[in-house]
């Protein structure tokens, strides 16, 4: 089971804070550092000092880390034109020496679009599908040849399809709860399918749908990595768990139901249930980015039992 650190900087974080967490992620032996792609806070936090851009952040981290994978859960297709996104991700992949992964989603948070003047189209899923076709098509075009795409939402003619990423294939992540279109899109384009904030039972059902969709188009269901994203709140004892839950404005009982919370033994046991469901990777949503002791405890008492 791979454990990855997943952050939500729109809730309030500077680049320096994210760099500190990313370096701790690397030093403590976690597999990757991922971040959300949002421009507006959610809930009652103040969000200060304000948002940071996902791909600018990852470009900086690409030069200041050496081992960990870097990526997004999920880049919003509404934020960037697909050709521009392909260039950005390829460049950050080069800057990292080939450690980048692209999680791409349709975009859903209307308020952040309104706040920053970003169009929020009614038909988002069709745009996401065309973006995936364009981004992967640009990267997959043989050097010296050009790429064309003529869709409903985007039109590219005689693109040189440059630059290329450092990796021969940048892993693409798709996720979500949709029962029909999402599995079909994952089957066609994804290297990894992620279930965000879902129960073991819901994960089993959705992983099964994705496997079936892959097999329908002649792809092995086992070709994809299956993963979950879950909020994490671990403590050496009940008092520490309660303190960490309070720090992120959550209740312990609710976190134990909907996330990975409790003692290291409790969290290891629950991760084991996700593993039985088919998950081989967990994105640990860390909401208190100043609590590096939390990461150290997870590394020492949870990750060590799963390696």
Short mmCIF file of C-alpha atoms in Angstrom, two decimals:
data_model
loop_
_atom_site.label_atom_id
_atom_site.label_comp_id
_atom_site.label_asym_id
_atom_site.label_seq_id
_atom_site.Cartn_x
_atom_site.Cartn_y
_atom_site.Cartn_z
CA UNK A 1 0.00 0.00 0.00
CA UNK A 2 1.45 3.35 -1.07
CA UNK A 3 0.71 6.30 1.20
CA UNK A 4 0.69 9.75 -0.37
CA UNK A 5 0.28 13.14 1.28
CA UNK A 6 -2.58 15.22 -0.11
CA UNK A 7 -2.98 18.89 0.81
CA UNK A 8 -5.71 21.53 0.42
CA UNK A 9 -3.78 24.82 0.23
CA UNK A 10 -6.85 26.93 -0.60
CA UNK A 11 -7.76 26.55 3.08
CA UNK A 12 -4.74 28.67 3.96
CA UNK A 13 -1.08 28.00 3.13
CA UNK A 14 1.92 29.85 1.76
CA UNK A 15 4.35 28.30 -0.71
CA UNK A 16 6.87 28.05 2.13
CA UNK A 17 4.42 26.00 4.18
CA UNK A 18 3.81 23.68 1.24
CA UNK A 19 7.55 23.34 0.67
CA UNK A 20 8.04 22.40 4.32
CA UNK A 21 5.35 19.73 4.08
CA UNK A 22 6.70 18.42 0.77
CA UNK A 23 10.21 18.09 2.20
CA UNK A 24 8.82 16.29 5.25
CA UNK A 25 6.88 14.02 2.88
CA UNK A 26 10.14 13.13 1.15
CA UNK A 27 12.23 12.80 4.31
CA UNK A 28 9.67 10.57 6.03
CA UNK A 29 9.49 8.11 3.17
CA UNK A 30 6.04 8.81 1.77
CA UNK A 31 5.51 8.10 -1.90
CA UNK A 32 4.21 11.44 -3.15
CA UNK A 33 3.02 14.97 -2.43
CA UNK A 34 -0.24 16.00 -4.09
CA UNK A 35 -2.31 19.12 -3.81
CA UNK A 36 -5.78 20.28 -4.73
CA UNK A 37 -6.39 22.78 -7.52
CA UNK A 38 -8.70 25.42 -6.05
CA UNK A 39 -8.71 29.21 -5.86
CA UNK A 40 -11.24 29.75 -3.08
CA UNK A 41 -11.46 28.56 0.51
CA UNK A 42 -14.23 26.26 1.64
CA UNK A 43 -16.02 26.37 4.97
CA UNK A 44 -15.38 28.67 7.92
CA UNK A 45 -11.58 29.08 7.58
CA UNK A 46 -10.20 32.47 6.57
CA UNK A 47 -8.04 31.03 3.80
CA UNK A 48 -5.22 33.49 4.48
CA UNK A 49 -2.91 34.47 2.92
CA UNK A 50 -4.92 33.42 -0.15
CA UNK A 51 -4.70 30.79 -2.87
CA UNK A 52 -1.61 29.43 -4.55
CA UNK A 53 -1.67 28.06 -8.08
CA UNK A 54 -1.29 24.29 -8.29
CA UNK A 55 1.11 24.07 -11.23
CA UNK A 56 3.24 27.02 -10.15
CA UNK A 57 3.55 25.36 -6.74
CA UNK A 58 4.49 22.01 -8.27
CA UNK A 59 7.06 23.68 -10.53
CA UNK A 60 8.77 25.09 -7.45
CA UNK A 61 8.61 21.79 -5.61
CA UNK A 62 9.97 19.99 -8.67
CA UNK A 63 13.25 21.86 -8.21
CA UNK A 64 13.36 21.54 -4.42
CA UNK A 65 12.65 17.83 -4.00
CA UNK A 66 14.44 14.81 -5.41
CA UNK A 67 12.40 11.61 -4.99
CA UNK A 68 8.70 12.06 -4.34
CA UNK A 69 6.05 12.02 -7.06
CA UNK A 70 4.18 15.31 -7.52
CA UNK A 71 0.65 15.85 -8.77
CA UNK A 72 -2.87 17.19 -8.49
CA UNK A 73 -6.15 15.85 -7.14
CA UNK A 74 -7.66 17.18 -9.33
CA UNK A 75 -6.71 19.91 -11.78
CA UNK A 76 -9.93 21.58 -12.94
CA UNK A 77 -10.48 21.38 -16.69
CA UNK A 78 -12.31 24.71 -16.46
CA UNK A 79 -9.15 26.52 -15.32
CA UNK A 80 -6.87 25.95 -18.31
CA UNK A 81 -7.04 25.43 -22.05
CA UNK A 82 -5.90 21.88 -22.85
CA UNK A 83 -2.97 22.90 -25.03
CA UNK A 84 -1.67 25.22 -22.33
CA UNK A 85 -2.16 22.54 -19.68
CA UNK A 86 -0.19 20.01 -21.76
CA UNK A 87 2.71 22.49 -21.99
CA UNK A 88 2.60 23.30 -18.27
CA UNK A 89 2.57 19.68 -17.11
CA UNK A 90 5.27 18.64 -19.58
CA UNK A 91 7.51 21.47 -18.40
CA UNK A 92 7.02 20.65 -14.71
CA UNK A 93 7.72 17.00 -15.53
CA UNK A 94 10.99 18.04 -17.14
CA UNK A 95 11.82 20.24 -14.15
CA UNK A 96 11.24 17.31 -11.78
CA UNK A 97 13.20 14.76 -13.79
CA UNK A 98 10.05 12.79 -14.61
CA UNK A 99 8.10 12.70 -11.32
CA UNK A 100 4.81 14.35 -12.25
CA UNK A 101 1.30 12.89 -12.40
CA UNK A 102 -1.78 14.66 -13.74
CA UNK A 103 -5.10 14.29 -11.98
CA UNK A 104 -7.72 15.94 -14.17
CA UNK A 105 -11.36 16.56 -13.32
CA UNK A 106 -14.27 18.49 -14.77
CA UNK A 107 -14.33 21.27 -12.16
CA UNK A 108 -17.27 21.72 -9.80
CA UNK A 109 -16.88 24.68 -7.43
CA UNK A 110 -18.90 27.45 -9.08
CA UNK A 111 -18.13 30.09 -6.44
CA UNK A 112 -14.39 30.09 -7.13
CA UNK A 113 -15.07 30.62 -10.83
CA UNK A 114 -17.32 33.57 -10.04
CA UNK A 115 -14.80 35.01 -7.58
CA UNK A 116 -11.95 35.05 -10.09
CA UNK A 117 -13.78 35.62 -13.38
CA UNK A 118 -13.36 32.08 -14.69
CA UNK A 119 -16.13 30.85 -17.02
CA UNK A 120 -18.20 28.05 -15.49
CA UNK A 121 -19.81 26.24 -18.43
CA UNK A 122 -22.92 24.15 -18.04
CA UNK A 123 -21.49 21.22 -20.03
CA UNK A 124 -18.30 20.36 -18.18
CA UNK A 125 -17.97 16.62 -18.70
CA UNK A 126 -17.77 16.89 -22.48
CA UNK A 127 -15.00 19.48 -22.10
CA UNK A 128 -13.14 17.18 -19.73
CA UNK A 129 -13.31 14.35 -22.25
CA UNK A 130 -11.93 16.55 -25.03
CA UNK A 131 -9.20 17.88 -22.72
CA UNK A 132 -8.06 14.34 -21.94
CA UNK A 133 -7.98 13.48 -25.64
CA UNK A 134 -5.98 16.61 -26.45
CA UNK A 135 -3.48 16.49 -23.59
CA UNK A 136 -2.68 12.80 -24.08
CA UNK A 137 -2.74 13.24 -27.85
CA UNK A 138 -0.23 16.08 -27.77
CA UNK A 139 2.12 14.12 -25.53
CA UNK A 140 1.75 10.99 -27.64
CA UNK A 141 2.42 12.64 -31.01
CA UNK A 142 5.67 11.48 -32.54
CA UNK A 143 8.35 14.21 -32.63
CA UNK A 144 8.42 15.88 -36.02
CA UNK A 145 4.73 15.24 -36.64
CA UNK A 146 1.79 17.51 -35.88
CA UNK A 147 -1.43 17.03 -33.92
CA UNK A 148 -4.93 18.04 -34.98
CA UNK A 149 -8.14 17.90 -33.02
CA UNK A 150 -11.54 19.19 -34.07
CA UNK A 151 -14.09 18.79 -31.30
CA UNK A 152 -17.19 20.50 -30.06
CA UNK A 153 -15.32 22.65 -27.53
CA UNK A 154 -11.70 22.79 -28.70
CA UNK A 155 -10.00 23.03 -32.08
CA UNK A 156 -6.28 22.48 -32.72
CA UNK A 157 -4.64 22.60 -36.15
CA UNK A 158 -1.04 21.73 -37.03
CA UNK A 159 0.15 21.75 -33.43
CA UNK A 160 3.84 20.82 -33.13
CA UNK A 161 2.80 18.96 -29.97
CA UNK A 162 5.75 20.29 -27.98
CA UNK A 163 7.23 20.17 -25.44
CA UNK A 164 7.32 16.52 -24.44
CA UNK A 165 7.37 15.40 -20.81
CA UNK A 166 10.47 13.74 -19.40
CA UNK A 167 8.48 10.55 -18.84
CA UNK A 168 7.47 8.50 -21.82
CA UNK A 169 3.98 8.46 -20.27
CA UNK A 170 2.82 10.92 -17.62
CA UNK A 171 0.38 8.99 -15.41
CA UNK A 172 -3.16 10.34 -15.73
CA UNK A 173 -5.57 10.12 -12.79
CA UNK A 174 -9.34 10.26 -13.14
CA UNK A 175 -11.74 9.93 -10.23
CA UNK A 176 -15.28 10.35 -9.06
CA UNK A 177 -18.52 8.69 -8.09
CA UNK A 178 -20.36 8.79 -11.43
CA UNK A 179 -21.76 5.37 -12.28
CA UNK A 180 -21.54 5.43 -16.08
CA UNK A 181 -19.60 8.21 -17.82
CA UNK A 182 -16.80 8.40 -15.25
CA UNK A 183 -15.84 4.68 -15.47
CA UNK A 184 -15.91 4.85 -19.27
CA UNK A 185 -13.65 7.89 -19.30
CA UNK A 186 -11.27 6.26 -16.83
CA UNK A 187 -11.18 3.09 -18.89
CA UNK A 188 -10.12 5.05 -21.94
CA UNK A 189 -7.64 7.55 -20.53
CA UNK A 190 -6.62 6.78 -16.93
CA UNK A 191 -3.59 5.06 -15.52
CA UNK A 192 -5.13 5.40 -12.07
CA UNK A 193 -8.70 5.62 -10.82
CA UNK A 194 -9.26 7.48 -7.57
CA UNK A 195 -12.30 7.29 -5.29
CA UNK A 196 -12.46 10.47 -3.19
CA UNK A 197 -13.91 10.35 0.32
CA UNK A 198 -15.87 7.16 -0.19
CA UNK A 199 -16.73 4.17 1.96
CA UNK A 200 -15.21 0.76 1.44
CA UNK A 201 -18.52 -0.47 0.05
CA UNK A 202 -18.84 2.39 -2.44
CA UNK A 203 -15.23 1.88 -3.49
CA UNK A 204 -15.85 -1.79 -4.23
CA UNK A 205 -18.79 -0.90 -6.46
CA UNK A 206 -17.02 1.88 -8.34
CA UNK A 207 -13.78 -0.05 -8.82
CA UNK A 208 -15.88 -2.85 -10.28
CA UNK A 209 -17.54 -0.48 -12.72
CA UNK A 210 -14.16 0.83 -13.87
CA UNK A 211 -12.77 -2.69 -14.35
CA UNK A 212 -15.85 -3.66 -16.36
CA UNK A 213 -15.60 -0.52 -18.52
CA UNK A 214 -11.94 -1.23 -19.19
CA UNK A 215 -12.65 -4.80 -20.22
CA UNK A 216 -15.44 -3.62 -22.55
CA UNK A 217 -12.87 -1.73 -24.65
CA UNK A 218 -10.34 -4.55 -24.62
CA UNK A 219 -8.22 -3.32 -21.74
CA UNK A 220 -7.41 -5.36 -18.66
CA UNK A 221 -9.06 -4.02 -15.53
CA UNK A 222 -5.87 -4.74 -13.62
CA UNK A 223 -3.96 -2.33 -15.87
CA UNK A 224 -5.23 0.55 -13.75
CA UNK A 225 -4.12 1.52 -10.26
CA UNK A 226 -7.07 1.90 -7.87
CA UNK A 227 -6.79 4.40 -5.05
CA UNK A 228 -8.71 6.31 -2.39
CA UNK A 229 -8.44 9.79 -0.92
CA UNK A 230 -9.39 10.09 2.75
CA UNK A 231 -8.97 12.67 5.48
CA UNK A 232 -6.47 11.51 8.10
CA UNK A 233 -6.40 12.16 11.85
CA UNK A 234 -4.11 9.89 13.86
CA UNK A 235 -3.06 10.16 17.49
CA UNK A 236 -1.04 8.13 19.97
CA UNK A 237 -4.04 8.19 22.30
CA UNK A 238 -7.63 9.44 22.43
CA UNK A 239 -6.59 12.85 23.73
CA UNK A 240 -4.26 13.43 20.79
CA UNK A 241 -6.85 12.24 18.28
CA UNK A 242 -9.41 14.65 19.78
CA UNK A 243 -6.93 17.53 19.69
CA UNK A 244 -6.14 16.94 16.04
CA UNK A 245 -9.81 16.59 15.13
CA UNK A 246 -10.63 19.87 16.88
CA UNK A 247 -7.79 21.61 15.06
CA UNK A 248 -9.44 20.88 11.72
CA UNK A 249 -12.99 21.54 12.93
CA UNK A 250 -14.17 17.93 12.82
CA UNK A 251 -15.64 15.43 15.28
CA UNK A 252 -13.75 12.25 16.12
CA UNK A 253 -16.71 9.92 15.63
CA UNK A 254 -17.50 11.44 12.24
CA UNK A 255 -13.88 11.16 11.15
CA UNK A 256 -13.76 7.50 12.17
CA UNK A 257 -16.75 6.83 9.92
CA UNK A 258 -15.76 8.98 6.96
CA UNK A 259 -11.98 9.03 7.11
CA UNK A 260 -8.91 7.44 8.65
CA UNK A 261 -9.00 8.43 12.30
CA UNK A 262 -8.00 7.01 15.65
CA UNK A 263 -4.96 5.19 16.92
CA UNK A 264 -2.31 3.89 14.51
CA UNK A 265 -3.72 0.38 14.94
CA UNK A 266 -7.25 1.55 14.07
CA UNK A 267 -6.03 3.36 10.97
CA UNK A 268 -3.92 0.42 9.80
CA UNK A 269 -6.94 -1.84 10.22
CA UNK A 270 -9.18 0.45 8.17
CA UNK A 271 -6.57 0.85 5.43
CA UNK A 272 -6.51 -2.94 5.30
CA UNK A 273 -10.23 -2.92 4.50
CA UNK A 274 -9.62 -0.56 1.59
CA UNK A 275 -6.84 -2.84 0.41
CA UNK A 276 -9.29 -5.75 0.42
CA UNK A 277 -11.61 -3.59 -1.69
CA UNK A 278 -8.89 -3.31 -4.34
CA UNK A 279 -7.14 -0.10 -3.38
CA UNK A 280 -3.35 -0.09 -3.54
CA UNK A 281 -2.78 3.60 -2.84
CA UNK A 282 -4.18 6.00 -0.25
CA UNK A 283 -4.01 9.79 -0.50
CA UNK A 284 -3.96 11.05 3.09
CA UNK A 285 -5.75 14.39 3.17
CA UNK A 286 -3.75 16.40 5.70
CA UNK A 287 -5.67 19.52 6.73
CA UNK A 288 -3.40 20.94 9.46
CA UNK A 289 -0.22 21.71 7.51
CA UNK A 290 1.59 23.07 10.56
CA UNK A 291 1.39 19.76 12.45
CA UNK A 292 4.49 17.97 11.19
CA UNK A 293 4.40 15.70 14.24
CA UNK A 294 1.27 14.19 12.70
CA UNK A 295 3.22 13.19 9.58
CA UNK A 296 6.01 11.77 11.71
CA UNK A 297 3.54 9.65 13.69
CA UNK A 298 1.90 8.33 10.52
CA UNK A 299 5.28 7.47 9.04
CA UNK A 300 6.52 5.73 12.18
CA UNK A 301 3.37 3.93 13.30
CA UNK A 302 1.16 3.50 10.21
CA UNK A 303 3.33 3.51 7.11
CA UNK A 304 5.89 1.24 8.77
CA UNK A 305 3.23 -1.46 9.18
CA UNK A 306 2.13 -1.25 5.55
CA UNK A 307 5.53 -1.30 3.84
#
